Short mmCIF file of C-alpha atoms and ligand atoms in Angstrom, two decimals:
data_model
loop_
_atom_site.label_atom_id
_atom_site.label_comp_id
_atom_site.label_asym_id
_atom_site.label_seq_id
_atom_site.Cartn_x
_atom_site.Cartn_y
_atom_site.Cartn_z
CA MET A 1 6.99 -97.10 32.02
CA ALA A 2 9.18 -96.79 35.11
CA GLU A 3 11.91 -99.09 33.76
CA LYS A 4 12.93 -96.70 30.96
CA LYS A 5 14.95 -94.77 33.58
CA MET A 6 18.48 -96.03 34.08
CA TRP A 7 17.93 -95.72 37.82
CA GLY A 8 14.34 -96.99 37.64
CA GLY A 9 14.77 -100.40 39.32
CA ARG A 10 12.86 -99.51 42.48
CA PHE A 11 10.34 -97.18 40.88
CA ARG A 12 6.76 -98.24 40.06
CA GLN A 13 5.39 -94.95 38.72
CA ALA A 14 6.63 -92.88 35.84
CA THR A 15 8.12 -89.45 36.54
CA ALA A 16 5.61 -86.62 36.21
CA ALA A 17 6.14 -84.78 32.92
CA LEU A 18 6.70 -81.44 34.63
CA VAL A 19 9.21 -83.00 37.00
CA GLU A 20 11.08 -84.59 34.13
CA GLU A 21 11.41 -81.19 32.47
CA TYR A 22 12.25 -79.48 35.76
CA THR A 23 15.05 -81.86 36.72
CA GLN A 24 16.62 -82.55 33.34
CA SER A 25 19.94 -80.91 32.56
CA VAL A 26 20.65 -82.34 29.13
CA SER A 27 19.29 -79.22 27.43
CA PHE A 28 22.39 -77.38 28.69
CA ASP A 29 24.92 -79.93 29.99
CA ARG A 30 25.20 -81.49 26.53
CA ALA A 31 27.86 -78.80 26.12
CA LEU A 32 30.06 -81.13 28.20
CA TYR A 33 29.87 -84.05 25.74
CA ALA A 34 33.53 -84.01 24.70
CA GLN A 35 34.78 -83.97 28.29
CA ASP A 36 32.27 -86.68 29.26
CA ILE A 37 33.49 -88.96 26.49
CA ALA A 38 37.17 -88.27 27.16
CA GLY A 39 36.59 -88.99 30.86
CA SER A 40 34.76 -92.23 30.12
CA LYS A 41 37.48 -93.43 27.76
CA ALA A 42 40.11 -92.73 30.41
CA HIS A 43 37.98 -94.54 33.01
CA ALA A 44 37.52 -97.62 30.77
CA ARG A 45 41.25 -97.84 30.04
CA MET A 46 42.01 -97.53 33.73
CA LEU A 47 39.52 -100.29 34.56
CA ALA A 48 41.30 -102.55 32.06
CA LYS A 49 44.74 -101.71 33.40
CA GLN A 50 43.53 -102.60 36.90
CA GLY A 51 41.99 -105.88 35.73
CA VAL A 52 38.42 -104.81 36.44
CA LEU A 53 37.57 -105.05 32.73
CA THR A 54 39.35 -107.15 30.10
CA ALA A 55 41.43 -105.31 27.52
CA ASP A 56 38.93 -106.37 24.88
CA GLU A 57 35.96 -105.01 26.83
CA ALA A 58 37.68 -101.68 27.34
CA ALA A 59 38.62 -101.53 23.65
CA ARG A 60 35.01 -102.09 22.60
CA ILE A 61 33.80 -99.43 25.01
CA VAL A 62 36.39 -96.92 23.76
CA GLU A 63 35.47 -97.68 20.17
CA GLY A 64 31.78 -97.26 20.97
CA LEU A 65 32.43 -93.94 22.71
CA ASP A 66 34.24 -92.72 19.62
CA MET A 67 31.20 -93.66 17.56
CA VAL A 68 28.99 -91.66 19.93
CA LEU A 69 31.37 -88.72 19.63
CA ALA A 70 31.17 -88.89 15.84
CA GLU A 71 27.36 -88.95 15.99
CA ILE A 72 27.26 -85.91 18.25
CA GLU A 73 29.71 -83.95 16.16
CA GLY A 74 28.01 -85.06 12.94
CA GLY A 75 24.67 -83.81 14.27
CA THR A 76 22.92 -87.21 14.07
CA PHE A 77 22.87 -87.94 17.79
CA VAL A 78 19.38 -87.87 19.29
CA TRP A 79 19.37 -86.14 22.70
CA ARG A 80 16.59 -87.49 24.94
CA ARG A 81 15.29 -85.39 27.81
CA GLU A 82 13.86 -88.43 29.57
CA LEU A 83 17.46 -89.61 29.97
CA GLU A 84 18.02 -86.54 32.14
CA ASP A 85 21.59 -85.51 31.49
CA VAL A 86 24.56 -85.71 29.15
CA HIS A 87 26.05 -88.63 31.07
CA MET A 88 23.07 -90.95 30.73
CA ASN A 89 22.38 -89.93 27.15
CA ILE A 90 25.89 -90.92 26.15
CA GLU A 91 25.99 -94.13 28.19
CA SER A 92 22.61 -95.22 26.89
CA ARG A 93 23.62 -94.68 23.27
CA LEU A 94 26.91 -96.49 23.92
CA THR A 95 25.03 -99.57 25.06
CA GLU A 96 22.75 -99.41 22.02
CA LEU A 97 25.84 -99.36 19.82
CA VAL A 98 28.12 -101.92 21.52
CA GLY A 99 25.64 -104.07 23.44
CA ASP A 100 25.89 -105.30 27.02
CA VAL A 101 29.58 -104.49 27.42
CA GLY A 102 28.51 -100.82 27.48
CA LYS A 103 26.77 -101.52 30.79
CA LYS A 104 30.18 -102.21 32.38
CA LEU A 105 31.50 -98.69 31.82
CA HIS A 106 29.94 -97.27 34.98
CA THR A 107 31.77 -99.80 37.23
CA GLY A 108 33.34 -98.07 40.22
CA ARG A 109 31.93 -94.72 39.17
CA SER A 110 29.01 -92.51 40.16
CA ARG A 111 27.53 -89.61 38.29
CA ASN A 112 28.70 -87.57 41.24
CA ASP A 113 32.40 -88.01 40.48
CA GLN A 114 31.67 -88.21 36.75
CA VAL A 115 30.00 -84.80 36.61
CA ALA A 116 32.72 -83.30 38.80
CA LEU A 117 35.34 -84.62 36.38
CA ASP A 118 33.48 -83.46 33.28
CA PHE A 119 32.88 -80.00 34.62
CA ARG A 120 36.42 -79.58 35.92
CA LEU A 121 37.73 -80.46 32.46
CA PHE A 122 35.20 -78.19 30.79
CA VAL A 123 35.92 -75.21 33.02
CA SER A 124 39.65 -75.77 32.61
CA ASP A 125 39.35 -75.95 28.82
CA ARG A 126 37.32 -72.74 28.75
CA ILE A 127 39.48 -70.71 31.10
CA ARG A 128 42.51 -71.75 29.07
CA ALA A 129 40.72 -70.27 26.07
CA TRP A 130 39.97 -67.06 28.02
CA ARG A 131 43.60 -66.88 28.93
CA GLY A 132 44.63 -67.01 25.28
CA LEU A 133 42.13 -64.26 24.47
CA ALA A 134 43.32 -62.12 27.38
CA ARG A 135 46.89 -62.48 26.12
CA ASP A 136 45.80 -61.46 22.62
CA LEU A 137 44.21 -58.36 24.09
CA VAL A 138 47.37 -57.53 26.05
CA GLY A 139 49.19 -57.84 22.71
CA VAL A 140 46.85 -55.36 21.01
CA LEU A 141 47.05 -52.92 23.94
CA ALA A 142 50.84 -53.10 23.87
CA GLU A 143 50.90 -52.55 20.13
CA ARG A 144 48.68 -49.47 20.31
CA ALA A 145 50.61 -48.19 23.34
CA GLY A 146 53.85 -48.53 21.36
CA GLU A 147 52.41 -46.30 18.64
CA HIS A 148 51.50 -43.67 21.23
CA ALA A 149 54.41 -43.53 23.67
CA THR A 150 54.64 -39.78 23.12
CA THR A 151 51.00 -38.89 22.41
CA LEU A 152 49.85 -36.80 25.36
CA LEU A 153 46.45 -36.43 26.95
CA PRO A 154 45.07 -35.25 30.29
CA GLY A 155 45.39 -37.88 32.99
CA CYS A 156 42.43 -37.68 35.37
CA THR A 157 41.59 -38.36 38.97
CA HIS A 158 37.96 -37.94 40.06
CA MET A 159 37.30 -37.61 36.30
CA GLN A 160 38.93 -34.15 36.55
CA PRO A 161 42.11 -33.07 34.74
CA ALA A 162 45.09 -33.96 36.97
CA GLN A 163 48.45 -34.32 35.22
CA PRO A 164 49.48 -34.97 31.64
CA VAL A 165 50.24 -38.60 30.73
CA SER A 166 51.07 -40.41 27.54
CA LEU A 167 48.34 -42.35 25.78
CA GLY A 168 50.77 -45.28 25.72
CA HIS A 169 50.97 -45.24 29.50
CA HIS A 170 47.19 -44.98 29.80
CA LEU A 171 46.65 -47.97 27.50
CA LEU A 172 49.31 -50.03 29.26
CA ALA A 173 47.42 -49.64 32.55
CA TYR A 174 44.83 -51.93 30.94
CA ALA A 175 47.50 -54.25 29.58
CA TRP A 176 48.74 -54.87 33.14
CA MET A 177 45.19 -55.50 34.38
CA LEU A 178 44.59 -58.03 31.63
CA ARG A 179 47.97 -59.65 32.25
CA ARG A 180 47.03 -60.20 35.90
CA ASP A 181 43.72 -61.64 34.69
CA ALA A 182 45.62 -64.12 32.53
CA GLU A 183 47.87 -65.05 35.44
CA ARG A 184 44.86 -65.46 37.72
CA LEU A 185 43.34 -67.86 35.18
CA ALA A 186 46.52 -69.94 35.06
CA ASP A 187 46.47 -70.17 38.84
CA CYS A 188 42.78 -71.06 38.87
CA ASP A 189 43.44 -73.77 36.28
CA ARG A 190 45.93 -75.51 38.58
CA ARG A 191 43.16 -76.11 41.10
CA ALA A 192 40.36 -76.77 38.60
CA ARG A 193 42.17 -79.38 36.53
CA VAL A 194 42.43 -81.96 39.32
CA CYS A 195 40.86 -85.39 38.89
CA PRO A 196 37.93 -86.34 41.18
CA LEU A 197 37.23 -89.69 39.47
CA GLY A 198 37.40 -92.57 41.94
CA ALA A 199 35.53 -90.66 44.64
CA ALA A 200 32.47 -92.48 43.28
CA ALA A 201 29.22 -91.47 45.02
CA LEU A 202 31.00 -89.98 48.05
CA ALA A 203 33.05 -92.55 49.95
CA GLY A 204 35.40 -94.00 47.35
CA THR A 205 34.92 -97.53 46.04
CA THR A 206 35.95 -101.10 46.69
CA TYR A 207 37.35 -101.56 43.16
CA PRO A 208 41.12 -101.17 42.88
CA LEU A 209 40.94 -97.93 40.89
CA ASP A 210 43.94 -95.85 39.87
CA PRO A 211 42.83 -92.19 39.79
CA ALA A 212 46.36 -91.04 38.97
CA PHE A 213 46.25 -93.02 35.72
CA VAL A 214 42.97 -91.30 34.78
CA ALA A 215 44.45 -87.91 35.65
CA GLU A 216 47.51 -88.60 33.53
CA GLN A 217 45.46 -89.60 30.48
CA LEU A 218 43.44 -86.41 30.77
CA ASP A 219 46.47 -84.18 31.24
CA MET A 220 45.40 -83.14 34.74
CA TYR A 221 47.61 -81.75 37.49
CA GLY A 222 46.78 -84.39 40.09
CA THR A 223 44.07 -86.29 41.91
CA PHE A 224 41.58 -85.68 44.72
CA ARG A 225 42.68 -86.31 48.30
CA ASN A 226 39.28 -86.68 49.93
CA SER A 227 36.36 -88.36 48.19
CA MET A 228 33.73 -86.30 49.99
CA ASP A 229 35.42 -83.05 49.06
CA ALA A 230 35.88 -84.31 45.49
CA VAL A 231 32.17 -84.75 44.79
CA SER A 232 30.86 -81.84 46.84
CA ASP A 233 32.87 -78.72 46.24
CA ARG A 234 32.44 -76.32 43.37
CA ASP A 235 35.05 -73.78 44.37
CA PHE A 236 36.67 -74.22 40.96
CA VAL A 237 33.47 -72.83 39.44
CA LEU A 238 33.40 -69.92 41.90
CA GLU A 239 37.01 -69.06 41.19
CA SER A 240 36.59 -69.18 37.45
CA LEU A 241 33.47 -67.01 37.67
CA PHE A 242 35.40 -64.54 39.82
CA CYS A 243 38.14 -64.47 37.18
CA GLY A 244 35.47 -63.84 34.54
CA ALA A 245 33.85 -61.11 36.65
CA THR A 246 37.21 -59.38 37.13
CA ILE A 247 37.94 -59.52 33.41
CA MET A 248 34.55 -57.94 32.74
CA ALA A 249 35.20 -55.26 35.38
CA HIS A 250 38.40 -54.33 33.55
CA LEU A 251 36.78 -54.41 30.12
CA SER A 252 33.84 -52.39 31.38
CA ARG A 253 36.12 -49.62 32.63
CA LEU A 254 37.82 -49.47 29.25
CA CYS A 255 34.38 -49.40 27.58
CA GLU A 256 33.41 -46.46 29.76
CA GLU A 257 36.49 -44.53 28.67
CA ILE A 258 35.90 -45.30 25.01
CA ILE A 259 32.29 -44.10 25.38
CA ILE A 260 33.42 -40.85 27.00
CA TRP A 261 36.25 -40.34 24.53
CA ALA A 262 33.89 -40.87 21.59
CA ASN A 263 31.64 -38.01 22.74
CA PRO A 264 32.46 -35.02 20.49
CA ALA A 265 32.96 -32.87 23.62
CA PHE A 266 36.12 -34.98 24.10
CA GLY A 267 36.60 -36.27 20.55
CA PHE A 268 39.65 -38.31 21.56
CA VAL A 269 38.65 -41.38 19.52
CA ARG A 270 36.98 -42.22 16.25
CA LEU A 271 35.00 -45.45 16.44
CA PRO A 272 35.63 -47.84 13.57
CA ASP A 273 32.44 -48.22 11.51
CA ALA A 274 32.56 -51.97 12.04
CA TYR A 275 32.27 -51.43 15.80
CA ALA A 276 29.61 -48.73 15.97
CA THR A 277 25.95 -48.32 15.09
CA GLY A 278 23.67 -45.52 13.93
CA SER A 279 20.43 -44.03 15.15
CA SER A 280 17.11 -44.66 13.41
CA ILE A 281 16.07 -41.01 13.84
CA MET A 282 19.22 -38.88 14.19
CA PRO A 283 21.26 -39.15 10.99
CA GLN A 284 24.42 -37.66 12.52
CA LYS A 285 24.76 -40.31 15.21
CA LYS A 286 27.48 -42.88 15.50
CA ASN A 287 26.94 -44.69 18.77
CA PRO A 288 29.43 -46.71 20.83
CA ASP A 289 26.90 -49.56 21.28
CA VAL A 290 29.56 -52.26 21.33
CA ALA A 291 31.23 -50.70 24.34
CA GLU A 292 27.86 -50.04 25.96
CA ILE A 293 26.68 -53.62 25.51
CA MET A 294 29.96 -54.92 26.91
CA ARG A 295 29.65 -52.60 29.90
CA GLY A 296 26.06 -53.82 30.31
CA LYS A 297 26.93 -57.51 30.01
CA THR A 298 29.29 -57.15 32.94
CA GLY A 299 26.21 -57.29 35.13
CA ARG A 300 25.25 -60.77 34.04
CA VAL A 301 28.70 -62.13 34.80
CA TYR A 302 28.58 -60.61 38.29
CA GLY A 303 25.12 -62.18 38.51
CA ALA A 304 26.55 -65.61 37.61
CA LEU A 305 29.13 -65.33 40.39
CA THR A 306 26.51 -64.22 42.90
CA ALA A 307 24.14 -67.01 41.81
CA MET A 308 26.82 -69.65 42.28
CA LEU A 309 27.96 -68.32 45.66
CA THR A 310 24.35 -68.48 46.78
CA THR A 311 23.80 -71.98 45.39
CA VAL A 312 26.70 -73.55 47.29
CA LYS A 313 26.02 -71.69 50.51
CA GLY A 314 24.65 -73.99 53.17
CA LEU A 315 24.98 -77.25 51.21
CA PRO A 316 25.67 -80.12 53.59
CA MET A 317 28.10 -82.85 52.60
CA THR A 318 28.30 -84.21 49.93
CA TYR A 319 26.75 -84.11 46.46
CA ASN A 320 23.42 -82.30 46.38
CA ARG A 321 21.35 -81.87 43.27
CA ASP A 322 21.42 -78.11 43.79
CA MET A 323 24.87 -78.32 42.26
CA GLN A 324 23.38 -79.00 38.84
CA GLU A 325 22.72 -75.23 38.90
CA ASP A 326 26.45 -74.64 38.40
CA LYS A 327 26.34 -75.16 34.62
CA GLU A 328 24.14 -72.43 33.21
CA PRO A 329 25.80 -69.49 35.00
CA PHE A 330 29.19 -70.71 33.88
CA LEU A 331 28.07 -71.32 30.29
CA ASP A 332 26.58 -67.83 30.14
CA CYS A 333 29.71 -66.31 31.70
CA ASP A 334 31.83 -68.19 29.16
CA ARG A 335 29.86 -66.86 26.19
CA THR A 336 30.10 -63.32 27.54
CA VAL A 337 33.75 -63.32 28.57
CA SER A 338 35.00 -65.06 25.42
CA ALA A 339 33.10 -62.79 23.05
CA SER A 340 33.93 -59.62 25.01
CA LEU A 341 37.67 -60.28 25.06
CA GLU A 342 37.73 -61.01 21.35
CA ILE A 343 35.56 -58.06 20.38
CA MET A 344 37.52 -55.62 22.56
CA ALA A 345 40.73 -56.73 20.85
CA GLY A 346 39.17 -56.19 17.43
CA MET A 347 37.74 -52.79 18.33
CA LEU A 348 40.99 -51.53 19.85
CA ARG A 349 43.00 -52.66 16.86
CA GLU A 350 40.92 -50.34 14.67
CA LEU A 351 40.16 -47.52 17.08
CA GLY A 352 41.31 -44.15 15.72
CA PHE A 353 43.03 -41.83 18.20
CA ASN A 354 42.69 -38.09 17.66
CA GLU A 355 46.04 -36.78 18.88
CA GLY A 356 45.15 -33.15 18.09
CA ARG A 357 42.07 -33.21 20.32
CA MET A 358 44.05 -34.82 23.12
CA ARG A 359 46.76 -32.20 22.87
CA ALA A 360 44.20 -29.37 22.81
CA ALA A 361 42.60 -30.78 25.94
CA LEU A 362 45.89 -30.34 27.79
CA ARG A 363 45.19 -26.60 27.85
CA ALA A 364 42.23 -26.93 30.19
CA GLY A 365 42.43 -27.73 33.87
CA PHE A 366 45.93 -26.53 34.86
CA LEU A 367 47.49 -29.98 34.42
CA ASN A 368 50.93 -28.43 34.98
CA ALA A 369 50.18 -26.97 38.42
CA THR A 370 52.13 -29.77 40.12
CA GLU A 371 55.09 -28.87 37.90
CA LEU A 372 55.04 -25.29 39.18
CA ALA A 373 54.85 -26.50 42.79
CA ASP A 374 57.78 -28.89 42.22
CA TYR A 375 59.71 -26.04 40.55
CA LEU A 376 59.24 -23.91 43.66
CA VAL A 377 60.40 -26.80 45.85
CA GLY A 378 63.51 -26.81 43.65
CA LYS A 379 63.99 -23.16 44.59
CA GLY A 380 64.07 -24.10 48.26
CA ILE A 381 60.43 -23.50 49.19
CA PRO A 382 58.82 -26.18 51.42
CA PHE A 383 56.24 -28.22 49.49
CA ARG A 384 53.19 -27.15 51.53
CA GLU A 385 54.04 -23.51 50.89
CA ALA A 386 54.81 -24.18 47.22
CA HIS A 387 51.40 -25.85 46.93
CA HIS A 388 49.74 -22.74 48.36
CA LEU A 389 51.64 -20.33 46.09
CA THR A 390 50.79 -22.42 43.05
CA GLY A 391 47.14 -22.29 44.06
CA ALA A 392 47.35 -18.51 44.00
CA ALA A 393 48.88 -18.65 40.50
CA VAL A 394 46.07 -20.93 39.33
CA ALA A 395 43.48 -18.53 40.76
CA LEU A 396 45.12 -15.63 38.94
CA ALA A 397 45.26 -17.50 35.63
CA GLU A 398 41.66 -18.60 36.03
CA GLU A 399 40.61 -15.01 36.66
CA ARG A 400 42.34 -13.91 33.44
CA ASN A 401 41.11 -16.93 31.54
CA VAL A 402 44.63 -18.02 30.54
CA THR A 403 46.86 -21.04 31.22
CA LEU A 404 49.67 -20.96 33.78
CA GLU A 405 52.33 -20.70 31.07
CA GLU A 406 50.49 -17.75 29.55
CA LEU A 407 50.95 -15.68 32.71
CA PRO A 408 53.71 -13.08 32.16
CA LEU A 409 56.80 -13.47 34.32
CA ALA A 410 56.02 -10.27 36.24
CA ASP A 411 52.69 -11.73 37.36
CA LEU A 412 54.27 -15.00 38.42
CA GLN A 413 56.93 -13.02 40.31
CA SER A 414 54.21 -11.05 42.08
CA ILE A 415 53.18 -14.36 43.61
CA CYS A 416 56.73 -15.54 44.37
CA ASP A 417 59.89 -13.61 43.61
CA ARG A 418 61.98 -16.75 43.28
CA ILE A 419 60.28 -17.61 39.99
CA GLY A 420 62.54 -16.97 37.00
CA ASP A 421 62.43 -17.31 33.24
CA ASP A 422 63.49 -20.93 33.62
CA VAL A 423 59.93 -21.77 34.78
CA TYR A 424 58.40 -21.83 31.28
CA PRO A 425 60.11 -24.93 29.89
CA VAL A 426 59.14 -26.73 33.13
CA LEU A 427 55.47 -25.99 32.45
CA ASP A 428 55.49 -27.71 29.07
CA PRO A 429 53.34 -30.89 29.30
CA ALA A 430 55.82 -32.93 27.26
CA ALA A 431 58.54 -31.97 29.75
CA ALA A 432 56.22 -32.89 32.63
CA VAL A 433 55.74 -36.36 31.16
CA ALA A 434 59.42 -36.76 30.30
CA ARG A 435 60.42 -35.98 33.91
CA ARG A 436 58.45 -38.97 35.18
CA GLU A 437 60.95 -41.65 34.25
CA MET A 438 60.90 -43.46 37.56
CA PRO A 439 59.97 -47.17 37.21
CA GLY A 440 56.28 -47.42 36.35
CA GLY A 441 55.94 -43.71 35.58
CA THR A 442 54.52 -42.15 32.42
CA GLY A 443 57.90 -41.06 30.97
CA PRO A 444 58.74 -42.46 27.51
CA ALA A 445 61.65 -44.58 28.80
CA SER A 446 59.44 -46.06 31.50
CA VAL A 447 56.75 -46.83 28.93
CA ALA A 448 59.40 -48.48 26.75
CA ALA A 449 60.52 -50.58 29.73
CA GLN A 450 56.91 -51.63 30.40
CA LEU A 451 56.53 -52.58 26.75
CA ALA A 452 59.71 -54.66 26.85
CA GLU A 453 58.55 -56.49 29.97
CA LEU A 454 55.15 -57.20 28.42
CA ALA A 455 56.76 -58.37 25.18
CA ASP A 456 58.84 -60.90 27.16
CA TRP A 457 55.72 -62.13 28.88
CA LEU A 458 53.80 -62.39 25.61
CA GLU A 459 56.61 -64.44 24.13
CA ASP A 460 56.58 -67.33 26.62
N1 LIG B 501 23.07 -83.59 36.10
C1 LIG B 501 23.71 -83.81 37.35
C2 LIG B 501 24.51 -82.55 37.75
O1 LIG B 501 24.77 -81.76 36.91
C3 LIG B 501 24.63 -85.00 37.27
C4 LIG B 501 24.88 -85.67 38.58
C5 LIG B 501 23.63 -86.30 39.07
N2 LIG B 501 23.87 -87.10 40.22
C6 LIG B 501 22.88 -87.58 40.96
N3 LIG B 501 23.18 -88.30 41.98
N4 LIG B 501 21.63 -87.39 40.60
O2 LIG B 501 24.89 -82.34 38.88
#
C-alpha cells in the first residue's frame, strides 16, 4: 500500500484518505501541465548537454513528455489524486510510457525548484495575456475618446458638479490608468520569468547543471542567484496579484460611473442589450448587472492578494508546504481579471453615449463659476477677492433659479462694476473647455495630443 507513493520508500502505512484529499493539489495545479512539461523537456535536454544523461535518454524522455502532453490535451489523460500533484502525475505517466528511463528525469531536481519554475512560467504567461487585454481596452477607450473629443459633460469632484470637461478627456483618464497597468505587468514579468531550476530542494546540487541553458530554452530573462531564495519566495505571485487588484480597482471605478450614468436621473449612457439584464418583476428595467458584477468581483481579487500576503508571512526558510496555497488565489484572480478586461472592452465598444443629456446637465451646478472668477482676475482683481465676488453671483443666480450666464449684465455689475458684456462668451462651457489647452488639460488639442501619444504606445 505504502509503496504506491513516489516518495513512499520509508513509509509503512498508507496515507489516511482524508489526508490524501487535504494535501493533494492536482485538482487545481493540473492547470500548470503545459509549463510543467516544457520545464521538464528543458531540464532533460540540459542534463544531456551536461553529460548527466545520454542524448538518447533525453530524446526518449522528451518524446514521452510530448506523448503525455498529447494525452492531456486530447482529454485521455487520467489524473490521479493519490499522486498528489501535477508534477508526479506527469512523471508517473511518463515512466509508464517510456519505461525506466523516465525515472532519470528527476535527476538534480526537486519538486521545490520544479514547482517554482512551473508557477513562474504560468504566472508570466498569464500576466502577458492580461497585458494584451489591457492594451486592447486602452485601444477601445482611445477610440471612443476620439469620437467624443468635443462632447461635453460635467466634470465632478466629491461627486458634485465642478467644471465642464470633454467626454474624450474623461474616458482617456481610464486609458492612462490601464496603460500604467500594462506597464506594471511588463515590469512584473521581468522578475517573474526568472529560472529557479537548479536550486533543487534548497541548497543547489552536486550535478553539473546549467540553469542558464534551461532559462534560454524557456525564453526566460535570467537565472536565480541564491538557491534558498529561488525555492522559497513567492513575491512574483504577490506582485502579479497586486497588478490584478489594481486593474480591478480601475475597472471597478469605471463600472461605478457606468452604473450612475445609466440611471435615468443622469441618462448619460444607454447600455447595449448584450451587456444588460432585465428584472423578473419590473418590466421597464434594464439593469447594469455586468458592471455591478465586475465591481463586486473586485473584492475577490483583493481577497486573493490578502490571502497570499498572509500565507507567506512568517514562513521560515526555505520551501514550506504552505506555499501550495499560492495556486488557487492566482487562478481565481486570473479568471476574474482576464474576463473583466475582455468584457469591459466589449461593453465600452457598444456603449451608447447620450450627448444631449450630458449637455443639458451642464446647466446645473454653476460649472462655469471658475470661469467668472478667472475673468475677474483678468480685470485686475486678486483671485481671493474674485472667488468671493463669484460666490455672491452664484448666490444671486441660485436665488433667482437661473444660471450665471442668464443673469442680466446690470445684476452682474451690481456685484462688480468691472464686469462687461465680454463676460458672456467666457461663461460658455465649450469656451471653458477650449481654454484648457495646457498639456494634460481637457482642451481639444490636449486631448488630441493624448490620443496621439497613446496611439504611438499602442503601435509598439
Ligand atoms: N504541490 C506542491 C506545491 O504546490 C509541489 C511541491 C511539493 N514539494 C514538497 N517538498 N512536498 O507547492
